[in-house]
C-alpha positions as a Python dict, from the first residue, in 0.01 Angstrom:
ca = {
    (1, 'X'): (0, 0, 0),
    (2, 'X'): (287, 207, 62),
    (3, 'X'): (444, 191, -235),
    (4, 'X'): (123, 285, -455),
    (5, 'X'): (73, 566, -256),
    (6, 'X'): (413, 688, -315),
    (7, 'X'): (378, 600, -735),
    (8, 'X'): (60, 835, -728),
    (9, 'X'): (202, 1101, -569),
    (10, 'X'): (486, 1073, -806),
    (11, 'X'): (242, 1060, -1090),
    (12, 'X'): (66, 1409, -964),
    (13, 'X'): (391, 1527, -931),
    (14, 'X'): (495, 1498, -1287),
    (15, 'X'): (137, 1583, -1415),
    (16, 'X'): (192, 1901, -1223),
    (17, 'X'): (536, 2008, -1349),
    (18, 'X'): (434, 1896, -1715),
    (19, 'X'): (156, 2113, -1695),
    (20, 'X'): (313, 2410, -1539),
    (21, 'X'): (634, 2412, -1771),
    (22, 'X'): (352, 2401, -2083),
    (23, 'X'): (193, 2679, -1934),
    (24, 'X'): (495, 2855, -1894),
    (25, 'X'): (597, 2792, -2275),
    (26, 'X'): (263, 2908, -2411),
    (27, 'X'): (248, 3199, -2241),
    (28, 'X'): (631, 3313, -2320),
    (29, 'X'): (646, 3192, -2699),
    (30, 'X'): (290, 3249, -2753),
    (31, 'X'): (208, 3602, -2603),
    (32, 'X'): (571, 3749, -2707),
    (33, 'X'): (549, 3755, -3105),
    (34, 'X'): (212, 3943, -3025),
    (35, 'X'): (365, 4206, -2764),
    (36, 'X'): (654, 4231, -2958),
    (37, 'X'): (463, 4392, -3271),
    (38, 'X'): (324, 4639, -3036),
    (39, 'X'): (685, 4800, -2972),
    (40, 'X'): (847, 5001, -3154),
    (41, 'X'): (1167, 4865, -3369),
    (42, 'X'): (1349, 5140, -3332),
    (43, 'X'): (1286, 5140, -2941),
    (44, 'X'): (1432, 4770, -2915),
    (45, 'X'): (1733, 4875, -3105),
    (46, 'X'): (1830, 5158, -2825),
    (47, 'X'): (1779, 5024, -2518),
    (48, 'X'): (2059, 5297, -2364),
    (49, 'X'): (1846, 5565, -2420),
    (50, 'X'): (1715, 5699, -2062),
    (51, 'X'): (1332, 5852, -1982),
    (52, 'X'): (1462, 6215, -1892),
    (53, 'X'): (1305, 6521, -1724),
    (54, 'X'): (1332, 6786, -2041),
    (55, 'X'): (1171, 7114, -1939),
    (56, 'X'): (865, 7137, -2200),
    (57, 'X'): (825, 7398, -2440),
    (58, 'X'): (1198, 7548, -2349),
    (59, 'X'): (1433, 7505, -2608),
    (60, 'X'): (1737, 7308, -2558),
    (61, 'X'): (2063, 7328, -2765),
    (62, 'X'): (2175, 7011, -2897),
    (63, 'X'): (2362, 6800, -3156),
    (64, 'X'): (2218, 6597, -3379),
    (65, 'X'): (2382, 6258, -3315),
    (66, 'X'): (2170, 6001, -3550),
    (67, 'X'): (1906, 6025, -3791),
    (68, 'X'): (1715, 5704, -3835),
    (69, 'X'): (1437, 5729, -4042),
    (70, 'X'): (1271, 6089, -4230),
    (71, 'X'): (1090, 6229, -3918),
    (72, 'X'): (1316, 6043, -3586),
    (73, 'X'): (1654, 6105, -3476),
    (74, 'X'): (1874, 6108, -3110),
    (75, 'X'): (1986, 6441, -2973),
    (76, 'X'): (2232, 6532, -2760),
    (77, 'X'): (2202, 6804, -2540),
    (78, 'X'): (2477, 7047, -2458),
    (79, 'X'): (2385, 7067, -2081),
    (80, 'X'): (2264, 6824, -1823),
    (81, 'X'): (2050, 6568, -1986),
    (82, 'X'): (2162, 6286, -2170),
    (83, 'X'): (2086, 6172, -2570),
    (84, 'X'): (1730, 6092, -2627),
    (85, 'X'): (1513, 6001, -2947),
    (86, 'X'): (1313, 6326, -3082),
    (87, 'X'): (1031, 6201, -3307),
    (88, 'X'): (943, 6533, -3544),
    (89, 'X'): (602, 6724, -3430),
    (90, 'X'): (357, 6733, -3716),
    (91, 'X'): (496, 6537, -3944),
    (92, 'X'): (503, 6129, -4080),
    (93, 'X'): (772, 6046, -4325),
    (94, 'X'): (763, 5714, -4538),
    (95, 'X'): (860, 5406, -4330),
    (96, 'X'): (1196, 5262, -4339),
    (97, 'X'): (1261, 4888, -4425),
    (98, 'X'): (1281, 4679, -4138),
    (99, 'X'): (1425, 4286, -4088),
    (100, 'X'): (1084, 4139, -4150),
    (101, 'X'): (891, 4422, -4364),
    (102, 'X'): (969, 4629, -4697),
    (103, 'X'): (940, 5021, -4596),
    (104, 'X'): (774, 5261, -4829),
    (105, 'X'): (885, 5456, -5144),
    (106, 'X'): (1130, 5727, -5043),
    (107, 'X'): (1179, 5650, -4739),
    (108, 'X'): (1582, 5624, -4750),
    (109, 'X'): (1549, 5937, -4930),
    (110, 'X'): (1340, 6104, -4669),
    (111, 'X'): (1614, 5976, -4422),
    (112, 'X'): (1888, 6152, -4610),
    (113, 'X'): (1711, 6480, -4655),
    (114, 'X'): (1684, 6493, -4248),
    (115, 'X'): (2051, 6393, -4262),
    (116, 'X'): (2170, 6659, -4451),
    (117, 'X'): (1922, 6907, -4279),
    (118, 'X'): (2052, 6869, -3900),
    (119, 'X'): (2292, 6566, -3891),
    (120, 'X'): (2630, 6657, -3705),
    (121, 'X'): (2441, 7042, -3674),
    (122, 'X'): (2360, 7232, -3349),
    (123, 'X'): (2004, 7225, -3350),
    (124, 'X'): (1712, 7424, -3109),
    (125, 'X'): (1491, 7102, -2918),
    (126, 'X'): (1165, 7196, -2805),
    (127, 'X'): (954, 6916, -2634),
    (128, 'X'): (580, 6929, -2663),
    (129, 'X'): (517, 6729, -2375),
    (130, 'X'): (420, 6458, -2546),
    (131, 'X'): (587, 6100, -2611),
    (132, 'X'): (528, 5777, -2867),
    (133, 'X'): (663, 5465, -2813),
    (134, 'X'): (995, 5640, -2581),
    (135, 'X'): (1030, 5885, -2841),
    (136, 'X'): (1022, 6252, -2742),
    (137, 'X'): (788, 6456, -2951),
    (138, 'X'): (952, 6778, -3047),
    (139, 'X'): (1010, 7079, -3291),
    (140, 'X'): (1366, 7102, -3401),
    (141, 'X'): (1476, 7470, -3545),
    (142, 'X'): (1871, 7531, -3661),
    (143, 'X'): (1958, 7857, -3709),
    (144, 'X'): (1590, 7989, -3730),
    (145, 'X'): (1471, 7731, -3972),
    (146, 'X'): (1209, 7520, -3875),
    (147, 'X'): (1343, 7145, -3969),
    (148, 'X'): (971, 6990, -3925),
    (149, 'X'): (794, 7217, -4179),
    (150, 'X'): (1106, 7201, -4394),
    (151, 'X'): (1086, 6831, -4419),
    (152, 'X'): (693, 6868, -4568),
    (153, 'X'): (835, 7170, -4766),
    (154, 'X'): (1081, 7001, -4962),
    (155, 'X'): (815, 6644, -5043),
    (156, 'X'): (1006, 6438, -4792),
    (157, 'X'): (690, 6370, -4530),
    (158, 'X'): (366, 6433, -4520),
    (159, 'X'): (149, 6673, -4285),
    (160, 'X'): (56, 6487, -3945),
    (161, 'X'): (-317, 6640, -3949),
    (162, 'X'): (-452, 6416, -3685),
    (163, 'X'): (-169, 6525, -3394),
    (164, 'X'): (-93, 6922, -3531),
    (165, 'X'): (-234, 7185, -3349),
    (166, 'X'): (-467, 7445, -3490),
    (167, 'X'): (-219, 7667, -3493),
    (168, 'X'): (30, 7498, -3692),
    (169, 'X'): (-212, 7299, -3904),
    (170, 'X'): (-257, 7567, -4167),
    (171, 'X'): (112, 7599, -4257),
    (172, 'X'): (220, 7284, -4269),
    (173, 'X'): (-112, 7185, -4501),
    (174, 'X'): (-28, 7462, -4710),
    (175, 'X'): (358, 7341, -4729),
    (176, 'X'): (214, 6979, -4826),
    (177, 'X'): (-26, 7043, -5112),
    (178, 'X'): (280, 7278, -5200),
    (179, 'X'): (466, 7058, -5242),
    (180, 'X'): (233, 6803, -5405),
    (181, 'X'): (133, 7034, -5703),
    (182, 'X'): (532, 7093, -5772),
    (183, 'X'): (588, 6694, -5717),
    (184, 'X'): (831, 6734, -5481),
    (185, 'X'): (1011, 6414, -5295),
    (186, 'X'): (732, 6161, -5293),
    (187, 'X'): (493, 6338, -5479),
    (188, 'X'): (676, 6265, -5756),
    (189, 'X'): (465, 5933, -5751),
    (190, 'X'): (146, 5899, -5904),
    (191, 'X'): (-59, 5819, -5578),
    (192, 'X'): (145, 5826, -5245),
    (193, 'X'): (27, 5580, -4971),
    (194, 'X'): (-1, 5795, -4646),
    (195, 'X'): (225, 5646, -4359),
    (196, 'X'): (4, 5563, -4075),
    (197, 'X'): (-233, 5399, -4352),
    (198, 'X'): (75, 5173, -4472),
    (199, 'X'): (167, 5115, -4057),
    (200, 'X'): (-230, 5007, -4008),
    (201, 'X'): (-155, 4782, -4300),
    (202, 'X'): (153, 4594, -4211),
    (203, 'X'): (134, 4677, -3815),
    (204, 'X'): (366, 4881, -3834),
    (205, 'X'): (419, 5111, -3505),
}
């Protein structure tokens, strides 16, 4: 009797462990493809880059360290806080290729425009406030000009409508359709796919 007592509880034993380490799989390998759609590639590729009190709407002087795709790049401030990703105020640039999805039309040359705009320049950061995916949201000026507006000026990204405020919506509508009658940058196609349409698409983020 002894001995069958002890082979059950062996049994419930190994029932138990089988069932836990199965759960544990399913809900590592299973939930983590699905999370990991939901954050942003370019957030998984700096890891470094620290949350960091920046005073809002005060400019900061800074150097343009990286630019990584037409409307995100890392600054570094002159004074007290460290580098951080800026992602441009008002404006969505074609996506960028990633390891498992094709990026949009223009897109590297969207990225090359903001290069030669600020890269290696000392730029004017002003925060909004706001954030996406660990990305600052901010307005970059150098040397008066204002880089976000610029970038719709010259056909290289489109007018964010949905997250501009009233204020600035006029202008930088005006700079698009601009822009799009002279077939500037990625007008120069015959019908552009808007950004956050090809993201919704191909879940992008």
């Amino acid at each position: 009797m002894v001995k069958k007592k002890s082979k059950g509880n062996f049994l419930k034993k190994a029932l138990y462990l089988l069932i836990t380490a199965v759960l544990i799989y399913v809900t590592i390998f299973g939930f983590y493809p699905r999370y990991k759609k939901q954050i942003s590639p370019l957030v998984r590729k700096v890891p470094y880059l620290d949350k960091i009190y920046k005073p809002v709407g005060t400019p900061i002087k800074a150097r343009v360290v990286r630019v990584y795709d037409g409307d995100t790049v890392v600054v570094a401030p002159f004074e007290g806080n460290k580098r951080f990703i800026c992602r441009l105020y008002g404006i969505d640039a074609p996506e960028v290729s990633s390891m498992s999805q094709k990026g949009q039309p223009f897109a590297v040359e969207a990225l090359q425009e903001l290069k030669k705009l600020v890269s290696g320049y000392t730029v004017e950061v002003t925060t909004t406030g706001d954030s996406s995916y660990n990305r600052e949201i901010c307005l970059i000026t150098r040397d008066g000009l204002d880089i976000n507006l610029e970038m719709v000026k010259r056909g290289y990204a489109w007018a964010y409508v949905k997250y501009l405020k009233k204020e600035d919506s006029g202008r930088y509508v005006d700079a698009k359709i601009a822009a799009s009658e002279k077939k500037l940058g990625l007008w120069r196609q015959k019908d552009p796919e808007p950004p956050w349409e090809f993201r919704k698409k191909h879940e992008f983020k």
